[in-house]
XYZ file of C-alpha atoms in Angstrom:
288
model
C 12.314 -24.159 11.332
C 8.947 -23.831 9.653
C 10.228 -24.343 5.686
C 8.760 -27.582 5.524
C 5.309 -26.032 6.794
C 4.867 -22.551 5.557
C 5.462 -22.418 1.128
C 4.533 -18.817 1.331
C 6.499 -15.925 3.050
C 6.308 -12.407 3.015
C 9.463 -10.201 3.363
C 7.961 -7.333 4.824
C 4.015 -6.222 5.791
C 3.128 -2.696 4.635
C 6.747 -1.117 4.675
C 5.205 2.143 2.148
C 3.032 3.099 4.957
C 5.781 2.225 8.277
C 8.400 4.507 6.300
C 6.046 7.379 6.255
C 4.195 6.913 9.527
C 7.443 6.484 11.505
C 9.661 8.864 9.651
C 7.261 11.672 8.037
C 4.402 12.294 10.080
C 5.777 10.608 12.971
C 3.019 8.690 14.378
C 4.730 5.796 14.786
C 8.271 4.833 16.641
C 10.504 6.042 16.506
C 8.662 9.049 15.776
C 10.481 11.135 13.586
C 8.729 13.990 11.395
C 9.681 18.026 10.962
C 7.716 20.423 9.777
C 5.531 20.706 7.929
C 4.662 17.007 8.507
C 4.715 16.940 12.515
C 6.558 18.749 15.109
C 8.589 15.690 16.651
C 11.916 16.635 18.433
C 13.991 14.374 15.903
C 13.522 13.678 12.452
C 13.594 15.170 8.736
C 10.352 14.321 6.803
C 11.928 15.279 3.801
C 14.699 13.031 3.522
C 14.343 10.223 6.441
C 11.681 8.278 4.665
C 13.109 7.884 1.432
C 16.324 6.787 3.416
C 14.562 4.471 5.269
C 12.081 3.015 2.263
C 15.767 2.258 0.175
C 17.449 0.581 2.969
C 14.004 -2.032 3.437
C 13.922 -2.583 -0.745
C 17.753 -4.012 0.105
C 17.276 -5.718 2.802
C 13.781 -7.050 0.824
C 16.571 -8.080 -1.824
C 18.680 -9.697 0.825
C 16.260 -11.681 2.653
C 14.940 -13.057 -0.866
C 18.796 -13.938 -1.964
C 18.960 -15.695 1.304
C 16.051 -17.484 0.466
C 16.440 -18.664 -3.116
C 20.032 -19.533 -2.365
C 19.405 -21.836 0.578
C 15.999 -23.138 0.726
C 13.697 -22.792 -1.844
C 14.945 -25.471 -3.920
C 14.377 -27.866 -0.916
C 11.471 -26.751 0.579
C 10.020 -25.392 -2.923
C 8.126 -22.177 -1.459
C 7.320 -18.684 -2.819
C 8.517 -15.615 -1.307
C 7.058 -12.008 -1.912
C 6.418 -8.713 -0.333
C 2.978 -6.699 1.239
C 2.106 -3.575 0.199
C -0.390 -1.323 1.308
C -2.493 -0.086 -1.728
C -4.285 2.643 -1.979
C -6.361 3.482 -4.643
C -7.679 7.106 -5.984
C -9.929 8.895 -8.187
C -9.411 12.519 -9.290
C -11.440 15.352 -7.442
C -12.386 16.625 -10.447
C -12.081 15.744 -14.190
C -9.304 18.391 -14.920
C -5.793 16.915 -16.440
C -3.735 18.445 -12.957
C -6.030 16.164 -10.864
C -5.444 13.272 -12.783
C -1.619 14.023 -12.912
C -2.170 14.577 -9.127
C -3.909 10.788 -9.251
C -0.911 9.571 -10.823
C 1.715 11.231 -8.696
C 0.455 10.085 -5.655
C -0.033 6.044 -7.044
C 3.858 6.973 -7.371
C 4.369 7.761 -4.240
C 1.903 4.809 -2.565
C 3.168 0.862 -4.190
C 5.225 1.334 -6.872
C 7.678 3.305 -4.884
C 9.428 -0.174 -3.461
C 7.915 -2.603 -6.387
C 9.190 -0.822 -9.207
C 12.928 -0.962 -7.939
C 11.845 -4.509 -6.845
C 10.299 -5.249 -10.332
C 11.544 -2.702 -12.931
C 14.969 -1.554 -11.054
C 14.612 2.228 -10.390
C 12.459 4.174 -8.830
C 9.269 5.883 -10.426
C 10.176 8.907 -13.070
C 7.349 11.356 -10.995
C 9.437 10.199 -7.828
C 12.566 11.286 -9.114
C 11.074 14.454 -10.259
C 9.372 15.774 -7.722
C 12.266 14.344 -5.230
C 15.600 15.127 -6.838
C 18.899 14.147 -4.909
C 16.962 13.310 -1.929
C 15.661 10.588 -3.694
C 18.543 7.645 -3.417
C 20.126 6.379 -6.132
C 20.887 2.353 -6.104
C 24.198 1.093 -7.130
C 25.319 -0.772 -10.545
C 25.708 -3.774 -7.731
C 22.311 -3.409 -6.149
C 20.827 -3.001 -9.115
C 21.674 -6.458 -10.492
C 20.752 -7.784 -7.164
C 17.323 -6.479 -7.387
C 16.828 -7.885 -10.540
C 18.299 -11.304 -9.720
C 15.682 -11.879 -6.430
C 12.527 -10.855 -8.799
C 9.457 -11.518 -6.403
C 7.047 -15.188 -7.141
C 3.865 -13.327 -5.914
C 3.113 -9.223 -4.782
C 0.824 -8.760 -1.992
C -1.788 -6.038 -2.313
C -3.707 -4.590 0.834
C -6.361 -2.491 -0.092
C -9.046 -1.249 1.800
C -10.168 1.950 0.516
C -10.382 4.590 -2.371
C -9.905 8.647 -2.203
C -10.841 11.494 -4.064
C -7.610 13.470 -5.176
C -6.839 17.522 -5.615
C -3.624 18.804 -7.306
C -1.438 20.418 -4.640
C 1.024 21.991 -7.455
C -1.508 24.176 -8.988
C -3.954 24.673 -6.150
C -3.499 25.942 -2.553
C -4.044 23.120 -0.448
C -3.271 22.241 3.511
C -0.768 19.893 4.198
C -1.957 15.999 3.738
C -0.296 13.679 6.215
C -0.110 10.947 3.531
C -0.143 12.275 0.321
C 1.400 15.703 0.519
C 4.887 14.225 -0.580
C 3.606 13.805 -3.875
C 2.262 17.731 -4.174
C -1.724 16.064 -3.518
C -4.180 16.370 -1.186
C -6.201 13.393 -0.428
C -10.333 13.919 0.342
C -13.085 11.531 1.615
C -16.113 13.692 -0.213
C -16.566 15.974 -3.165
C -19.464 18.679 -2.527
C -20.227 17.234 0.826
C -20.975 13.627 -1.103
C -18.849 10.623 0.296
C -16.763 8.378 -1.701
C -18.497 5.747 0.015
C -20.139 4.377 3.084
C -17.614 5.132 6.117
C -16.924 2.069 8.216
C -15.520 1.715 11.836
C -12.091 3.052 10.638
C -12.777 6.503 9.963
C -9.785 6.645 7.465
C -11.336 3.539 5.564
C -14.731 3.791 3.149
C -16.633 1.236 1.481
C -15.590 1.951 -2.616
C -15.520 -2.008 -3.500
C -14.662 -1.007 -7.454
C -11.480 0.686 -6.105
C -10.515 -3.061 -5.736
C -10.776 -4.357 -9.245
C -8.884 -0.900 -10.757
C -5.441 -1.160 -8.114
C -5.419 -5.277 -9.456
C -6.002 -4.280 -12.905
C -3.192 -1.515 -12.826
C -0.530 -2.984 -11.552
C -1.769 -6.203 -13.337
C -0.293 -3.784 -16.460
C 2.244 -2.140 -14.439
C 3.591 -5.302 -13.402
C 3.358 -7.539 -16.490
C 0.733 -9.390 -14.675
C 2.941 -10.787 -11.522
C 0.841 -13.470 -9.361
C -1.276 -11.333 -7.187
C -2.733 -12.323 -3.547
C -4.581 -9.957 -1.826
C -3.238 -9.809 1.438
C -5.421 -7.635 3.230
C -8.952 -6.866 2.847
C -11.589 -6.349 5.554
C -13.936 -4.116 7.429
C -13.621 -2.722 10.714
C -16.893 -2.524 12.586
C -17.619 0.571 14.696
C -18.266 -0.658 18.502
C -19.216 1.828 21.597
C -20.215 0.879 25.452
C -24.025 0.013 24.851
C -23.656 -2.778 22.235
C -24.663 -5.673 22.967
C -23.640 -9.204 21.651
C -26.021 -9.525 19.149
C -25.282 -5.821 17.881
C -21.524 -7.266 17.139
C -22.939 -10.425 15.662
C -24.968 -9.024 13.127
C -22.648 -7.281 11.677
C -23.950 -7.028 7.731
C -22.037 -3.966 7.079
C -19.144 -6.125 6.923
C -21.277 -9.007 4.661
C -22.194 -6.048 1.976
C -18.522 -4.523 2.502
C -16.958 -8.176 1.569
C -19.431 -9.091 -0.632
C -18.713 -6.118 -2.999
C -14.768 -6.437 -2.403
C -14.987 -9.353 -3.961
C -17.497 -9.102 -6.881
C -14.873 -6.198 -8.155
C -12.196 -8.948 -7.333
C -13.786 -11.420 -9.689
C -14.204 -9.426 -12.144
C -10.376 -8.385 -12.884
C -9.670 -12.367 -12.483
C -12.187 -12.826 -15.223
C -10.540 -10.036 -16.814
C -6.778 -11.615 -16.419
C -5.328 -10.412 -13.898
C -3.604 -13.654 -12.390
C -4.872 -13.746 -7.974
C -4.056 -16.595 -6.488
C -5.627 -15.697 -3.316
C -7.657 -13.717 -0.775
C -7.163 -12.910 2.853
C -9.959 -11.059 4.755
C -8.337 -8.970 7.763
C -8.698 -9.863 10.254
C -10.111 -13.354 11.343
C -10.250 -12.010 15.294
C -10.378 -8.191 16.739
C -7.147 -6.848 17.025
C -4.606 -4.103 18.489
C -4.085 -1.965 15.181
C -0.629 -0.599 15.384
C -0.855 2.103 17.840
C -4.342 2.106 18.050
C -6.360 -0.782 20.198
């Protein structure tokens, strides 16, 4: 219906962060989690999002074979997938917080672009995971590697400090505790940046030109969009309209998004685009 409008479609929007908000921590429907993730009355954080994760990099590989096979030779569009990207820095410079910094990268994009891109999933996945980690087929296999992707979408929006889990006591992180980490806003009471309205999201704008520039490597330099970047203003009762209309925080947050941006294009890393999110206030998720 809208193939001889729309050239550039996206599979799937974030579907690293649904799998683990709607079947680990169970935040989301249908709101599955066990312990020590959540305390939901159905679910098993352990296993259930991995399940879930394989089944979208299929049907990813199915909606793409679909694609190539009947339209984009006609309608000569690119199809691709979102992923949110988060980016981290070690807590401290010790080698188990930098192995910590690359387990949990493991866990965050490359666990559905590397079967998508390189065919398996990451070696610190499998390691850490075992069995419960599925394995794809000889079949599916081939089909991932015959719908490669024409662009990967990155949505980044903030950098974390990152503490080894395996070698340190630690409490149980919501996001990155899969991958034995535990993921921190400050070290000695210092932010990692300016907090905006989202209280999970700070201002680090260099996070942004190291998460292109790695998977720029990681990826052999795939065409890049971002496909979500933006600020989210803080608001309360007694603002007024001109409080909501100057809103410079979001200029300087912007502005330095996309210095860092320009500088891993001028360093090769091919980005073809840039979306701010979002153009309008929204309804995020489960939060208005």
């Amino acid at each position: 219906m809208f193939g001889d409008r729309v050239k550039f479609w996206v599979t799937m929007n974030q579907p690293n962060l649904l799998a683990k908000f709607a079947y680990m921590n169970g935040w989301f429907p249908p709101g599955h989690c066990s312990k020590p993730y959540g305390n939901c009355a159905f679910g098993n954080s352990s296993i259930e999002p991995y399940i879930v994760g394989h089944n979208m990099i299929l049907s990813h590989a199915n909606a793409v074979s679909i694609y190539r096979n009947n339209y984009q030779e006609t309608q000569g569009g690119y199809i691709g997938i979102a992923v949110a990207a988060r980016w981290y820095e070690p807590l401290r410079n010790t080698t188990v917080d930098q192995l910590a910094v690359e387990r949990a990268i493991s866990f965050n994009v490359p666990w559905f672009l590397d079967p998508i891109i390189l065919g398996d999933y990451p070696a610190e996945m499998r390691k850490i995971l075992g069995p419960t980690l599925p394995e794809f087929t000889l079949k599916q296999k081939k089909k991932l590697h015959a719908t490669k992707l024409d662009f990967i979408g990155l949505n980044h929006y903030s950098t974390w400090y990152l503490k080894d889990c395996i070698f340190s006591s630690c409490e149980m992180d919501p996001m990155d505790g899969d991958a034995r980490a535990l993921s921190l806003a400050e070290r000695d009471g210092v932010p990692i940046g300016k907090q905006t309205g989202a209280p999970f999201f700070y201002d680090v704008p260099h996070g942004m030109e190291k998460v292109v520039m790695y998977y720029k490597q990681r990826y052999n330099n795939t065409p890049t969009y971002i496909t979500e970047n933006g600020y989210a203003q803080a608001s309360n009762s007694s603002m007024t309209a001109k409080d909501f209309t100057g809103d410079t925080e979001r200029i300087d947050y912007i502005s330095g998004y996309l210095t860092y941006l320009v500088s891993a294009m001028r360093k090769g890393a091919d980005v073809r685009g840039y979306f701010v999110w979002s153009i309008l206030d929204d309804f995020e998720w489960t939060s208005g």
